[in-house]
Tab-separated table of C-alpha atoms in Angstrom:
chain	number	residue	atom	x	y	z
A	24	UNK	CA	84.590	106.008	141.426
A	25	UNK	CA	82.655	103.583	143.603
A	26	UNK	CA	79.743	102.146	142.396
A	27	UNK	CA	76.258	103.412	144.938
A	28	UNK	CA	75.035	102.338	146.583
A	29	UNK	CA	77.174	100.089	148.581
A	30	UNK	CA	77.613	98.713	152.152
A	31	UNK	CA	80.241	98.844	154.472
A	32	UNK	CA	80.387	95.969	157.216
A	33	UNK	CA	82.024	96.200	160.603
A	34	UNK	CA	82.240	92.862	162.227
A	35	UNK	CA	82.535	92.880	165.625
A	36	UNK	CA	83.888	89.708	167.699
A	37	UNK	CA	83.852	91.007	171.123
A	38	UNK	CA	83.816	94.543	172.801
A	39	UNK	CA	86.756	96.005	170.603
A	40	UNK	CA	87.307	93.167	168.684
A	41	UNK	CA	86.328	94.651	165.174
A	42	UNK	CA	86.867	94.175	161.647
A	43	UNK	CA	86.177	96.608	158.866
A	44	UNK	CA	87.066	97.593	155.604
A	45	UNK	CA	90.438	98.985	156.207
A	46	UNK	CA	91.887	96.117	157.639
A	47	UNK	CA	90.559	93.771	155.291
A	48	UNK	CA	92.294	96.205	152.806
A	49	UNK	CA	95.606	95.882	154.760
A	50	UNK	CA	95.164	92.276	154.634
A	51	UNK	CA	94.546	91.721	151.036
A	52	UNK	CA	97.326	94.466	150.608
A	53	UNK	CA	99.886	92.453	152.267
A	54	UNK	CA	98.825	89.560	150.489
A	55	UNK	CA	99.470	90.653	147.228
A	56	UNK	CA	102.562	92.608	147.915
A	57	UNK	CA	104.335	90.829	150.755
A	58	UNK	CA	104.990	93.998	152.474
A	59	UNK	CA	103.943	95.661	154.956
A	60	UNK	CA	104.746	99.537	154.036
A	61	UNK	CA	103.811	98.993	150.312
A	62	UNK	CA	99.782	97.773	151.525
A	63	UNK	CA	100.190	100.658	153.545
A	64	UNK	CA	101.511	103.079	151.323
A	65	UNK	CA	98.459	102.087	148.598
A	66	UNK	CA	96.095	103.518	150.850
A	67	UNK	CA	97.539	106.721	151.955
A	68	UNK	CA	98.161	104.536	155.817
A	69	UNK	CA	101.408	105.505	157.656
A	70	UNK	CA	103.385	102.657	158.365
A	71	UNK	CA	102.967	103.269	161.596
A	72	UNK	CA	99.506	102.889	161.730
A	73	UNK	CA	99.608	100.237	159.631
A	74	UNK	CA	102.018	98.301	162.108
A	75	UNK	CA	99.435	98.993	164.619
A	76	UNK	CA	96.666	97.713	162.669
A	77	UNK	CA	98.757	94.503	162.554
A	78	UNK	CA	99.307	94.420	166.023
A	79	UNK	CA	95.899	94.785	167.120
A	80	UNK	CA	94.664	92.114	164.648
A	81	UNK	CA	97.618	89.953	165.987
A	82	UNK	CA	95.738	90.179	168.697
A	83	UNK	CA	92.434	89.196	168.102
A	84	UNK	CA	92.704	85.418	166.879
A	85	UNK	CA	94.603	82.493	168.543
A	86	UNK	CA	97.074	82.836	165.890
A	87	UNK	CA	98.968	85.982	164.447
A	88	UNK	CA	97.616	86.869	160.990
A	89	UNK	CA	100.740	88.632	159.478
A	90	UNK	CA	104.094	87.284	159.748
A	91	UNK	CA	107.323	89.480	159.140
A	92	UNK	CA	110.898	88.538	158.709
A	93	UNK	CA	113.474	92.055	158.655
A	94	UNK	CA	116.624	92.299	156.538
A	95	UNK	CA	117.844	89.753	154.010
A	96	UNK	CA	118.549	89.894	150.494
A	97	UNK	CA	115.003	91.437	149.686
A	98	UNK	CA	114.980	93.406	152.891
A	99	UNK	CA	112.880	91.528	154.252
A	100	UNK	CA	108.991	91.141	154.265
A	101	UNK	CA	105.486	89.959	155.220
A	102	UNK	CA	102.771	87.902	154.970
A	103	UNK	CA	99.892	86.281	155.625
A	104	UNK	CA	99.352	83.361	157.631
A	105	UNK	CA	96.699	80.406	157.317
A	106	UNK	CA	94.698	82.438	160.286
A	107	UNK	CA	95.062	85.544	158.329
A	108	UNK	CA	93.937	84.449	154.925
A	109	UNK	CA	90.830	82.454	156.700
A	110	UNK	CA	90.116	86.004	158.443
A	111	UNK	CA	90.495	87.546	155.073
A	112	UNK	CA	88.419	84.741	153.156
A	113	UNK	CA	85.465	84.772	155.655
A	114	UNK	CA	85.450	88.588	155.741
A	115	UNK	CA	85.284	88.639	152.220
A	116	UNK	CA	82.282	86.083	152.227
A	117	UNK	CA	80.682	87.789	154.226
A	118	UNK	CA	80.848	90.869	152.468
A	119	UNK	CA	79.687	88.887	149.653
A	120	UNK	CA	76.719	87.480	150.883
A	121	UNK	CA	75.591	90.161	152.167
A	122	UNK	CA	75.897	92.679	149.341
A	123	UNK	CA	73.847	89.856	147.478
A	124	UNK	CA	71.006	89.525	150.374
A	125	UNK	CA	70.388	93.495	151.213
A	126	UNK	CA	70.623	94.106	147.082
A	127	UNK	CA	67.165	95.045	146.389
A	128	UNK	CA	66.603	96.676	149.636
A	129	UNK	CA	69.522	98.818	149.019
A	130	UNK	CA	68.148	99.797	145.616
A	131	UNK	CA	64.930	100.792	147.208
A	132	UNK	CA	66.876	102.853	149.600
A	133	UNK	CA	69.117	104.385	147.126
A	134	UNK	CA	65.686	105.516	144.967
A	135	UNK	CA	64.665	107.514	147.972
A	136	UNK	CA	67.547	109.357	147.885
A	137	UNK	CA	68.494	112.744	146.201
A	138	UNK	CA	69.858	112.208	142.750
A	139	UNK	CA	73.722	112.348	143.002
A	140	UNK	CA	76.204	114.550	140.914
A	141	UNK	CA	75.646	113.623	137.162
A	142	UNK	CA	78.315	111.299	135.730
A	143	UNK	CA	76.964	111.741	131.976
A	144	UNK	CA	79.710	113.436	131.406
A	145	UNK	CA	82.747	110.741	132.271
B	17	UNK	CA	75.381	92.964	176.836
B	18	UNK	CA	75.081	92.369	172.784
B	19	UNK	CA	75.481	89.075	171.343
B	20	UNK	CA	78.630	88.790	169.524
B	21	UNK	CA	79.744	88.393	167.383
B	22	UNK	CA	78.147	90.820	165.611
B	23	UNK	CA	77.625	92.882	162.555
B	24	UNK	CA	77.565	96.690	162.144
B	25	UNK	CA	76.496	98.071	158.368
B	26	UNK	CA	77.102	101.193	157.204
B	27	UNK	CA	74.845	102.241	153.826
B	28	UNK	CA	76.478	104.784	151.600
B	29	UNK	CA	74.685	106.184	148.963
B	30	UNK	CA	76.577	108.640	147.630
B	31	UNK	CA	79.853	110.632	148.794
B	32	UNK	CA	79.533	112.164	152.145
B	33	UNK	CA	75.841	110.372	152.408
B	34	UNK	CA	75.889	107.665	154.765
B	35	UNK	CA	73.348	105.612	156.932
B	36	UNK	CA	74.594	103.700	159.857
B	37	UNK	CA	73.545	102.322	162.988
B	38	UNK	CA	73.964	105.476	164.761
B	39	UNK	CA	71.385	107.476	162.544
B	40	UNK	CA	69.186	104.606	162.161
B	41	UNK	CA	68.751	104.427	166.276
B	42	UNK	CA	68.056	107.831	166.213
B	43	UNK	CA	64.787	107.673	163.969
B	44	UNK	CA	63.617	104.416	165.700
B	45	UNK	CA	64.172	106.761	169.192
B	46	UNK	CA	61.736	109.305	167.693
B	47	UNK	CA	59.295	106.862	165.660
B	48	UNK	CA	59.009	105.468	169.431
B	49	UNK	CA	59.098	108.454	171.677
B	50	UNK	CA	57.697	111.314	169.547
B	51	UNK	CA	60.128	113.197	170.680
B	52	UNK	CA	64.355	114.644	169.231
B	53	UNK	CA	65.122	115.143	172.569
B	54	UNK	CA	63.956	111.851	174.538
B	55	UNK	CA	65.424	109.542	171.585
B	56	UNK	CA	69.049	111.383	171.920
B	57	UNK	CA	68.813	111.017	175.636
B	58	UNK	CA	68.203	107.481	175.464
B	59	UNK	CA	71.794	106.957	173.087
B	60	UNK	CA	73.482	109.407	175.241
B	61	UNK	CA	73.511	111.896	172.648
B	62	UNK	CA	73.331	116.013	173.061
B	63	UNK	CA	70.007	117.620	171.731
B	64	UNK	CA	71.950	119.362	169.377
B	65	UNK	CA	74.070	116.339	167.868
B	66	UNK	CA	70.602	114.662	167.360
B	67	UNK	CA	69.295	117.756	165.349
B	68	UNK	CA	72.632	117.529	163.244
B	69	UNK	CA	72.177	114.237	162.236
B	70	UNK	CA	68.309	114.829	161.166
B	71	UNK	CA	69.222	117.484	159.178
B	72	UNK	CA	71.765	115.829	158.000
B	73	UNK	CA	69.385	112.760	156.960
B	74	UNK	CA	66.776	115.300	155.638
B	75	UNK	CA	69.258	116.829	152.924
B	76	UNK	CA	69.800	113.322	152.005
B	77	UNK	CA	66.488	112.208	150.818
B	78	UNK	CA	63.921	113.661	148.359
B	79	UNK	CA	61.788	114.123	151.349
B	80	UNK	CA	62.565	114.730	154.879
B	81	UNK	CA	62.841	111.935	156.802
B	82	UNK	CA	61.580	113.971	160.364
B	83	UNK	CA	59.100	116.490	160.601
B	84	UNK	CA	58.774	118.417	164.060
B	85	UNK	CA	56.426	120.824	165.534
B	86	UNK	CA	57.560	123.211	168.668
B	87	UNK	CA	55.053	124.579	171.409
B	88	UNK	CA	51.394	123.606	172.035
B	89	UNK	CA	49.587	121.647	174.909
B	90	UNK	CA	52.237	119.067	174.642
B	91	UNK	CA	55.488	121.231	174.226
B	92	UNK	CA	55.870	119.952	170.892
B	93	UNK	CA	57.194	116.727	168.929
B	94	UNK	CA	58.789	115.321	165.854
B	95	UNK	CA	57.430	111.989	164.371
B	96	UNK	CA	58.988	110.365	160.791
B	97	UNK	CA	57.692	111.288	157.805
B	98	UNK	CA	57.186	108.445	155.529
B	99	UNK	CA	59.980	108.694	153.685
B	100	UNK	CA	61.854	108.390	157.260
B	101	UNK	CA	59.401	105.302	158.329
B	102	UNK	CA	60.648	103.720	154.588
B	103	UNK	CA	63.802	104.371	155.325
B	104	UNK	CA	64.164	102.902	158.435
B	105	UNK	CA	62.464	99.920	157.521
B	106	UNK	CA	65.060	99.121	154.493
B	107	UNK	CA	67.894	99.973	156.681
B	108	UNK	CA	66.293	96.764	159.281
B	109	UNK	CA	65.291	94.697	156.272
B	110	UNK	CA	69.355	95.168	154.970
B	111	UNK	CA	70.786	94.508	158.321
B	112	UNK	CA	68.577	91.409	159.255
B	113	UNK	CA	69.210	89.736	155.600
B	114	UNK	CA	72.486	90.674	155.920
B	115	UNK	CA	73.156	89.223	159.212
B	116	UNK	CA	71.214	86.104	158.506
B	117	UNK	CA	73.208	85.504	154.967
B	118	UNK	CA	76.694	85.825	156.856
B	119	UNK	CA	75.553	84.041	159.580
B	120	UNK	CA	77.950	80.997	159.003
B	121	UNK	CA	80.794	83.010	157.797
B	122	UNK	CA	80.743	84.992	161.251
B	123	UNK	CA	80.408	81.786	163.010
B	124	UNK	CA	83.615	80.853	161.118
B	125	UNK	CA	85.606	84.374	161.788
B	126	UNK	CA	84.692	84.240	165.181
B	127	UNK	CA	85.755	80.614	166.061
B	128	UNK	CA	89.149	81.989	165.094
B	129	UNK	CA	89.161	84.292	167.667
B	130	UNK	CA	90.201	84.508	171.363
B	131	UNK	CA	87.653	82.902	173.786
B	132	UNK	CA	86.393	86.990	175.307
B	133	UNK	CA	85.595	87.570	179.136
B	134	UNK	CA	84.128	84.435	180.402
B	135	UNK	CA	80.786	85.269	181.286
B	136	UNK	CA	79.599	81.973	183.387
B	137	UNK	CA	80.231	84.000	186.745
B	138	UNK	CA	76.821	86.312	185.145
């Protein structure tokens, strides 16, 4: 279970140029298991979609961020180039930084809110 | 046009309980309009997704964040309560110290990018 409250950032580079969550998630995925359909597959994506995730992405920087090579002994594979592990890395610092800055402002927000369900129990 | 590139938070609190720019616009609209109506107009938003996204806001929070009054001299109005003015103004104080901690890091992500639309011509 998450831990509240949190944040979720959407960068956005240019009119739909944006970065979020889920493909940050795809990144990382692909990054730790040099495949494409297995960082999909952990979060319930389609390959499909995840392909097109990619694609767009692939799209956005001056460089691709995910390289793939098909067939071959391990049936090929994926991963990450330098431009996509700097987009991954500054994401990810940014995320970081800003968790750390909004931190007490998101407690006072949180404290506003209605208690949610009890987890005394777990 | 907006200044990119750009940041776009999204507070969740809970399951199913999130605050985002969208809902955040929408109480600034009223605090400055006095009025449900005139502060959906403005974001191109029905009267009626408006009131779903108050209501939605008001279950949230201890208190309501809206309070509205129909008829009279005026035809009626809604103003924020102060839970909704408190609100609003942690949901600004996270996205400016957010913004201003990533500040370099975007910098960074967005140097990777694709130069967008020249806008020189403007």
């Amino acid at each position: 279970m998450p831990d509240y409250p949190l944040m979720k950032l959407r960068v956005v580079l240019g009119p739909d140029t944006m970065l979020g969550p889920g493909k940050a998630d795809l990144l990382q995925g692909i990054d730790e298991t040099g495949s494409i359909a297995a960082a999909g597959r952990r979060m319930g994506m389609s390959y499909k979609r995840a392909w097109y995730l990619i694609d767009t992405m692939n799209a956005y920087f001056q460089e691709p961020v995910v390289v793939s090579s098909k067939g071959g002994a391990k049936g090929g594979g994926a991963s990450l180039t330098d431009t996509g592990k700097a987009v991954l890395d500054c994401y990810r610092q940014i995320q970081r930084k800003a968790d750390s800055a909004a931190q007490d402002d998101l407690r006072t927000l949180a404290a506003l809110a209605k208690p949610g369900p009890k987890n005394d129990e777990a």
